[in-house]
PDB file of C-alpha atoms in Angstrom:
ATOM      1  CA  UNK A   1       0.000   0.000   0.000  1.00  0.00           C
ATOM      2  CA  UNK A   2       1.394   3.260  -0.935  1.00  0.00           C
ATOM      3  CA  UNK A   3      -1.041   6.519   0.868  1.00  0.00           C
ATOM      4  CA  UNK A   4      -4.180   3.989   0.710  1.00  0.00           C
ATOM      5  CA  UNK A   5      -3.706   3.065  -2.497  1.00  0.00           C
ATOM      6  CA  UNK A   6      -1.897  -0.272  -4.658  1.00  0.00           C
ATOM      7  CA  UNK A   7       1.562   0.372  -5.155  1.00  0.00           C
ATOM      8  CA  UNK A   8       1.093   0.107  -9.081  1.00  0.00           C
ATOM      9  CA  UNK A   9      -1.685   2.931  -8.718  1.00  0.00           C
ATOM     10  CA  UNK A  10      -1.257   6.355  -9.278  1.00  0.00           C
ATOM     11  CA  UNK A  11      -1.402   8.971  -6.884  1.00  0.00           C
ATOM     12  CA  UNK A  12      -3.369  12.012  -7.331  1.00  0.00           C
ATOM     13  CA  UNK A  13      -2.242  15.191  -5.648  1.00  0.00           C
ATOM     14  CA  UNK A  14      -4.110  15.035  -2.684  1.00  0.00           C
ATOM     15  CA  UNK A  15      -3.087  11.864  -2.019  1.00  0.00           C
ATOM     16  CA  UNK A  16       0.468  13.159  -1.428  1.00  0.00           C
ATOM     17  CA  UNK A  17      -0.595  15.101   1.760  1.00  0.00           C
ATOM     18  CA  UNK A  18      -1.643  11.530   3.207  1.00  0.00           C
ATOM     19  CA  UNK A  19       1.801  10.564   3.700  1.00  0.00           C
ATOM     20  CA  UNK A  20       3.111  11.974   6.428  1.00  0.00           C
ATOM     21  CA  UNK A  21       6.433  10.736   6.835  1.00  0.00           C
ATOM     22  CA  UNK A  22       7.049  12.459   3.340  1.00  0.00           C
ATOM     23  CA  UNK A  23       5.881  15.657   3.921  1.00  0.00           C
ATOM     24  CA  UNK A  24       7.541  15.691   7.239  1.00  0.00           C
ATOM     25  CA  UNK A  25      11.206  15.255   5.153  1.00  0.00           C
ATOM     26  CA  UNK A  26      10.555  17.937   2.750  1.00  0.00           C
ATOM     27  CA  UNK A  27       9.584  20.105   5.770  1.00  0.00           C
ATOM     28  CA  UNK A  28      12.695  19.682   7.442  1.00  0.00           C
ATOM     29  CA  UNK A  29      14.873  20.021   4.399  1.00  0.00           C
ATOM     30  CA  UNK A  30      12.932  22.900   3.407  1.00  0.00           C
ATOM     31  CA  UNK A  31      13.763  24.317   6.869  1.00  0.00           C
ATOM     32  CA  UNK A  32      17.361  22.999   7.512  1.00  0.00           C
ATOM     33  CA  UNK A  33      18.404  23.524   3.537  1.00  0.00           C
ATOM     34  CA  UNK A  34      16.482  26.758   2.444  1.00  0.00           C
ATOM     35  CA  UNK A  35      17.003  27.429  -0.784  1.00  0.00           C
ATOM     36  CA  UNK A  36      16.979  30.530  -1.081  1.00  0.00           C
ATOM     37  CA  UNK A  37      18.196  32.433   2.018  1.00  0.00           C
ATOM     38  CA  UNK A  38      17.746  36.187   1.960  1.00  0.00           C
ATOM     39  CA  UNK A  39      14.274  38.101   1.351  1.00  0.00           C
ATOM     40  CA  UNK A  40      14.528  41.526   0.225  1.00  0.00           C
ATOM     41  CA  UNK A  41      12.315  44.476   1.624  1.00  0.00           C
ATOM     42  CA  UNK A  42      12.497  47.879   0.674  1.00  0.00           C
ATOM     43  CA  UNK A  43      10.487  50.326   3.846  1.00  0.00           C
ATOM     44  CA  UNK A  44       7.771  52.586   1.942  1.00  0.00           C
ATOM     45  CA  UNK A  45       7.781  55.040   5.550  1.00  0.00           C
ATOM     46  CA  UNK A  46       9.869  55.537   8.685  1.00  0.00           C
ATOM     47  CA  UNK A  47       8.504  53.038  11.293  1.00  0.00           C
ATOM     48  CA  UNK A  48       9.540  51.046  14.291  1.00  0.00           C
ATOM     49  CA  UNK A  49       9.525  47.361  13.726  1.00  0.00           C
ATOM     50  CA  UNK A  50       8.762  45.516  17.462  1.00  0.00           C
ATOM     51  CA  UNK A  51      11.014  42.148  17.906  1.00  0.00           C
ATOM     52  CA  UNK A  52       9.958  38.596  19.258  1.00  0.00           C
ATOM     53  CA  UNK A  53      13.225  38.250  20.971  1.00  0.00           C
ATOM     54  CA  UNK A  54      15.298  41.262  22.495  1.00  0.00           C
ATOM     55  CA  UNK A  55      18.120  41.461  20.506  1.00  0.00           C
ATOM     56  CA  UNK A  56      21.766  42.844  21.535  1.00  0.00           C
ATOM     57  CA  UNK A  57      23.390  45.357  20.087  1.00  0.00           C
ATOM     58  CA  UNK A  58      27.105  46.428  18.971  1.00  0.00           C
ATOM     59  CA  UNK A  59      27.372  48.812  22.453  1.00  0.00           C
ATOM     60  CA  UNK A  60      26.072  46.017  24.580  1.00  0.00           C
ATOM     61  CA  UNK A  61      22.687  47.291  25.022  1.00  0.00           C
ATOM     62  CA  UNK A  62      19.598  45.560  24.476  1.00  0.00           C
ATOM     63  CA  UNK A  63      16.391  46.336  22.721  1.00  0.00           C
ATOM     64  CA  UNK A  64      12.974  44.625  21.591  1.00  0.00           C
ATOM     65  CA  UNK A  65      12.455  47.454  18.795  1.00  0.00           C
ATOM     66  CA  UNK A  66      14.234  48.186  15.263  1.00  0.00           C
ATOM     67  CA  UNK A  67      13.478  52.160  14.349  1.00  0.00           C
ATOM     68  CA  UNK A  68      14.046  52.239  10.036  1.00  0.00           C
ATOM     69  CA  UNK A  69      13.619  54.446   7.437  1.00  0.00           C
ATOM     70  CA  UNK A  70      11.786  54.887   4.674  1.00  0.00           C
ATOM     71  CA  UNK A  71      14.416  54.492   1.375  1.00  0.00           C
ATOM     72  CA  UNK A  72      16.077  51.688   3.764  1.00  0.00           C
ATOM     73  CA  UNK A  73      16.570  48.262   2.673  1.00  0.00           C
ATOM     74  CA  UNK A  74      15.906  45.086   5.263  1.00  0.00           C
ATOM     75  CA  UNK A  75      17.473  42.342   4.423  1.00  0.00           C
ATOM     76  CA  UNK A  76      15.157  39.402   5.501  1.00  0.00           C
ATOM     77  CA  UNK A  77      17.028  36.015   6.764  1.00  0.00           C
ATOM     78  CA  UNK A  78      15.008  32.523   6.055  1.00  0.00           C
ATOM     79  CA  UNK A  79      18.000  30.694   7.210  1.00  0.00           C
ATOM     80  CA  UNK A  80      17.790  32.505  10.276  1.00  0.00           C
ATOM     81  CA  UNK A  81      14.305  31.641  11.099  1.00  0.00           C
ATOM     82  CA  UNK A  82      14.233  28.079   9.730  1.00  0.00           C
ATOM     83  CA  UNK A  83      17.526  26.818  12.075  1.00  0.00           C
ATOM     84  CA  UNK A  84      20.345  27.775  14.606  1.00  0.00           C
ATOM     85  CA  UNK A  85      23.265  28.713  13.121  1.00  0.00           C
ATOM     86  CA  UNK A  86      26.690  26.801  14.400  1.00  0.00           C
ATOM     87  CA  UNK A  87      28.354  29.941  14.893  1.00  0.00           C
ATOM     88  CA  UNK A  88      25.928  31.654  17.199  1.00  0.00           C
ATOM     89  CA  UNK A  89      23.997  31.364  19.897  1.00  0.00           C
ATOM     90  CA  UNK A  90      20.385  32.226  18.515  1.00  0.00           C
ATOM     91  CA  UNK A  91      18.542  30.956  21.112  1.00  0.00           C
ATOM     92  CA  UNK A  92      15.045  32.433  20.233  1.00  0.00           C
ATOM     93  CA  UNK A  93      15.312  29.650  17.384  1.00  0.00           C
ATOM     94  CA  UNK A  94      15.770  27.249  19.902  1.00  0.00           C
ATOM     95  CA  UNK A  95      12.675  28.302  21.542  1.00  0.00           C
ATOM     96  CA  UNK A  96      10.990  27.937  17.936  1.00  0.00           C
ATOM     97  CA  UNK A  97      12.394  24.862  16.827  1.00  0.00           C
ATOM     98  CA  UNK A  98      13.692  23.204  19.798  1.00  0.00           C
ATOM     99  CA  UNK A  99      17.316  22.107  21.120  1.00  0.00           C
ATOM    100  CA  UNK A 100      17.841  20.075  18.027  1.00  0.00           C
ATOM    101  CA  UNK A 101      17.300  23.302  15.746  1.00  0.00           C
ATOM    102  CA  UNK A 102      20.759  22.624  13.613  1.00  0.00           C
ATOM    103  CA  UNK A 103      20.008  19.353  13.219  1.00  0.00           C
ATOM    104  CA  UNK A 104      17.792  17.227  10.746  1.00  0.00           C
ATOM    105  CA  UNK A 105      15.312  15.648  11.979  1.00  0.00           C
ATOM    106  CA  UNK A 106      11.727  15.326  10.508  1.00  0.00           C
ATOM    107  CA  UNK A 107      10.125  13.567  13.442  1.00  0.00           C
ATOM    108  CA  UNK A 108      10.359  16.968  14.765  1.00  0.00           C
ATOM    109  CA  UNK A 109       7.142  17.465  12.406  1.00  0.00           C
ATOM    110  CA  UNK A 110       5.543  13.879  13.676  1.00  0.00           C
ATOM    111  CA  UNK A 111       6.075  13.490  17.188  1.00  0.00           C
ATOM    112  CA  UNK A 112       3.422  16.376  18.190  1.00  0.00           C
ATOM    113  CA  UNK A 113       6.332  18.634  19.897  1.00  0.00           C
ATOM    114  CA  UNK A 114       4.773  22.494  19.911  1.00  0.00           C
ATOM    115  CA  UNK A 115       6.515  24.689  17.002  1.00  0.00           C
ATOM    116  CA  UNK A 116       6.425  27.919  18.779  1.00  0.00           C
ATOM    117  CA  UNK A 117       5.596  30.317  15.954  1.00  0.00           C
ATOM    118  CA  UNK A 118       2.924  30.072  12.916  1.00  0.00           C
ATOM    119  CA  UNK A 119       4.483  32.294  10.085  1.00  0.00           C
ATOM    120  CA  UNK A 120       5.431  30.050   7.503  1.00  0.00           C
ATOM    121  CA  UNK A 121       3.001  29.094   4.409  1.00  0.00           C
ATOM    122  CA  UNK A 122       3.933  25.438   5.039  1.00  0.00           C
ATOM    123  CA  UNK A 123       4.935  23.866   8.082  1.00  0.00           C
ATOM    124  CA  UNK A 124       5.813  27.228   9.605  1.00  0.00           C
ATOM    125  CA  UNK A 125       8.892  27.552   7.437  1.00  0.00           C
ATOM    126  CA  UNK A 126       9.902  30.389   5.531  1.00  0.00           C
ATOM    127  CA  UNK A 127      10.923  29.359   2.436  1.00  0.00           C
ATOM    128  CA  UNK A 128       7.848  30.639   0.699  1.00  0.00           C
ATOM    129  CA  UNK A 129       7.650  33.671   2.655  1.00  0.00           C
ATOM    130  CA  UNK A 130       4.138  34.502   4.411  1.00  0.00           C
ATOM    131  CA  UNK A 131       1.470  37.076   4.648  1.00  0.00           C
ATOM    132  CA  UNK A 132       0.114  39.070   1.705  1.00  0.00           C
ATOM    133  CA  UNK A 133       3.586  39.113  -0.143  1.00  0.00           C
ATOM    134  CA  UNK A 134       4.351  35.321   0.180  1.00  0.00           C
ATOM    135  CA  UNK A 135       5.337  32.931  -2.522  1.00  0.00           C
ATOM    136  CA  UNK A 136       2.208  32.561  -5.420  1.00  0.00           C
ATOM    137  CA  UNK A 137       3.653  29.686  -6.482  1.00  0.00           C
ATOM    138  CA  UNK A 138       4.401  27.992  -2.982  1.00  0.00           C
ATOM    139  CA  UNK A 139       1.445  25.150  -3.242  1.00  0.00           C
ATOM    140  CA  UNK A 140       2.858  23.859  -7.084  1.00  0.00           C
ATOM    141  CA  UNK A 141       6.776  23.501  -5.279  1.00  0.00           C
ATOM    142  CA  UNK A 142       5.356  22.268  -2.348  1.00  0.00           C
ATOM    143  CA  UNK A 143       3.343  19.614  -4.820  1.00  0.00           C
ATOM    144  CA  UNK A 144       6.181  18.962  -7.311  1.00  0.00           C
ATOM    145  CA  UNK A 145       8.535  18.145  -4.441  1.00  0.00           C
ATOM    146  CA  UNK A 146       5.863  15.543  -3.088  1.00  0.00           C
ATOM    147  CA  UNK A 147       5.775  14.170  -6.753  1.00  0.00           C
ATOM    148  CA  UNK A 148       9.476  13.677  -7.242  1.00  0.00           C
ATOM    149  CA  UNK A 149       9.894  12.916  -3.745  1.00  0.00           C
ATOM    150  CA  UNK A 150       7.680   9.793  -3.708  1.00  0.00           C
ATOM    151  CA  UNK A 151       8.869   8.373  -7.485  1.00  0.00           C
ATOM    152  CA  UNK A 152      12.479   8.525  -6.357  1.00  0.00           C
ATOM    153  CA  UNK A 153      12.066   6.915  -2.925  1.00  0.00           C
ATOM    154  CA  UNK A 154       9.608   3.979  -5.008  1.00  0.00           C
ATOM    155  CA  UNK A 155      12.294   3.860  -7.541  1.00  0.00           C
ATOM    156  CA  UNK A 156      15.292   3.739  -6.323  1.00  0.00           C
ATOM    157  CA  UNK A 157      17.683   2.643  -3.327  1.00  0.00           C
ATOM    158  CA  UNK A 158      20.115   5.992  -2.975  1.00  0.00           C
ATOM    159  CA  UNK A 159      23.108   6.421  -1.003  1.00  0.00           C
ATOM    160  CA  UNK A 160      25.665   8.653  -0.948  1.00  0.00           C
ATOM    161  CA  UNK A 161      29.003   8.068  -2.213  1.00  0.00           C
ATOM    162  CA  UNK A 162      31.470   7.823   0.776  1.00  0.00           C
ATOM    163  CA  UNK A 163      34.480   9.518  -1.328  1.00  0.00           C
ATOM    164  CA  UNK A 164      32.691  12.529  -2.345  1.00  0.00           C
ATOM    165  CA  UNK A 165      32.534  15.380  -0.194  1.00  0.00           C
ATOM    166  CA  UNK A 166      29.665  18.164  -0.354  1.00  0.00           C
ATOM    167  CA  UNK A 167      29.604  21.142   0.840  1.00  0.00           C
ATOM    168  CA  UNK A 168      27.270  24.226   0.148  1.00  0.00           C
ATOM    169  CA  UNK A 169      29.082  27.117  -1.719  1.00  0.00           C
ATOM    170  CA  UNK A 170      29.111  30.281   0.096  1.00  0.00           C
ATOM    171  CA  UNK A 171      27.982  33.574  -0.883  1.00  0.00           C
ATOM    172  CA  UNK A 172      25.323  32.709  -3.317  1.00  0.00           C
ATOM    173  CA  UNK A 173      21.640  33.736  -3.490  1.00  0.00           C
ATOM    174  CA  UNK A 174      20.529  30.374  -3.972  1.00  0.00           C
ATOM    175  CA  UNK A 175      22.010  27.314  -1.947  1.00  0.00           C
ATOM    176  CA  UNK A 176      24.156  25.164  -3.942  1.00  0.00           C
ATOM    177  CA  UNK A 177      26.056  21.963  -3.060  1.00  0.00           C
ATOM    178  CA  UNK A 178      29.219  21.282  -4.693  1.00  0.00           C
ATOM    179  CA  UNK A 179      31.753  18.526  -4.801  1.00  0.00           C
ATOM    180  CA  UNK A 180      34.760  19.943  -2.643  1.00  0.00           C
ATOM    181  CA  UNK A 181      37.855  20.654  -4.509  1.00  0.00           C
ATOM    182  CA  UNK A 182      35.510  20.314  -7.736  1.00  0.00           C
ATOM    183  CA  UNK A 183      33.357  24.137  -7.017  1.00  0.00           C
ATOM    184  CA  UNK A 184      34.243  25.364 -10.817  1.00  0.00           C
ATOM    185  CA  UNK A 185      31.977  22.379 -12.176  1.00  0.00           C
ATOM    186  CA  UNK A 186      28.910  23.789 -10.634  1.00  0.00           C
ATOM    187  CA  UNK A 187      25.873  22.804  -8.207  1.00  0.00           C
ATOM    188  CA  UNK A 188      26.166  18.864  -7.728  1.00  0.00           C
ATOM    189  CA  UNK A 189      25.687  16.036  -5.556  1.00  0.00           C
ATOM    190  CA  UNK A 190      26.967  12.682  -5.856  1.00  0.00           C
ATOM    191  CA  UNK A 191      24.353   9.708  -4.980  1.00  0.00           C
ATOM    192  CA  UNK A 192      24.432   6.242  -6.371  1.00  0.00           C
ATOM    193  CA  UNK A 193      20.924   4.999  -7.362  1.00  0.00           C
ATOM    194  CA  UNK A 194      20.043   1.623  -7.432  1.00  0.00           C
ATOM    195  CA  UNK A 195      16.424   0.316  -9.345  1.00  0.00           C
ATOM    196  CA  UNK A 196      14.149  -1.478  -6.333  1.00  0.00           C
ATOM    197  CA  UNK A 197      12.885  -4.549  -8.131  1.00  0.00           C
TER     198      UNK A 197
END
């Protein structure tokens, strides 16, 4: 059985959100491996933008308010939000995501913890942005990764070659893993696929 259905039977799109053991992995790559990082906001008029979290600033001070200006640009961090950092302490994601915020785990989407925050389009990450401004196009990515998704995992055994070592190239707009010592080839990943009879 495969969401209710024969294996050998076609799935129709809402069929997809019946599996949740899939949808719980794309969440958590979607919020561990965002791929695209920074949001872009330009301020229309001066205001004062109030903070979840106080935040410290440069002269050691602390404040739970951001004054900006119209003409300014805020740069909008989805990595941020969606997981902890390893070189800081950003423990308000902690208190979003838990202890295990930098690391992947999709039960973290099954096993009916609390997710301390509801912004996100699709479980709470922000990938797709949210509110009026969000992502038009957020329910056909979140559908085509369900679709390729599913077909690879009832395809194909996958595992990752032991020699080859990824990393994510820094400095880009959009994440992209390369092969280490290999960067000029471009965005790759090396997996061996095997057919499942």
């Amino acid at each position: 059985m495969y969401a209710g259905k024969a294996v050998n039977k076609p799935l129709e799109p809402a069929d997809y959100d019946k599996l949740p053991f899939l949808n719980a992995v794309i969440k958590e790559t979607l919020r561990l491996y965002t791929s695209i990082h920074t949001l872009t906001r330009h301020v229309n008029a001066d205001e004062v933008i109030p903070l979840a979290y106080p935040v410290t600033l440069e002269d050691g001070s602390k404040t739970t308010t951001l004054p900006v200006q119209k003409g300014e640009r805020l740069l909008l961090s989805f990595r941020t939000y969606n997981r902890q950092h390893q070189r800081a302490d950003y423990s308000r994601l902690r208190a979003v995501w838990g202890d295990d915020a930098a690391e992947w785990n999709p039960n973290r989407f099954l096993d009916g913890r609390p997710i301390n925050s509801s912004i996100g389009l699709f479980g709470n990450v922000m990938n797709f942005s949210s509110g009026v401004r969000s992502c038009l196009g957020w329910k056909f990515a979140v559908v085509e990764m369900q679709v390729v998704t599913a077909l690879l995992v009832k395809t194909f055994e996958t595992s990752a070659i032991p020699s080859a070592k990824v990393k994510m190239l820094p400095n880009q707009f959009f994440l992209m893993p390369v092969l280490e010592g290999k960067e000029d080839e471009g965005p790759q990943v090396h997996l061996q696929f095997k057919v499942i009879d």
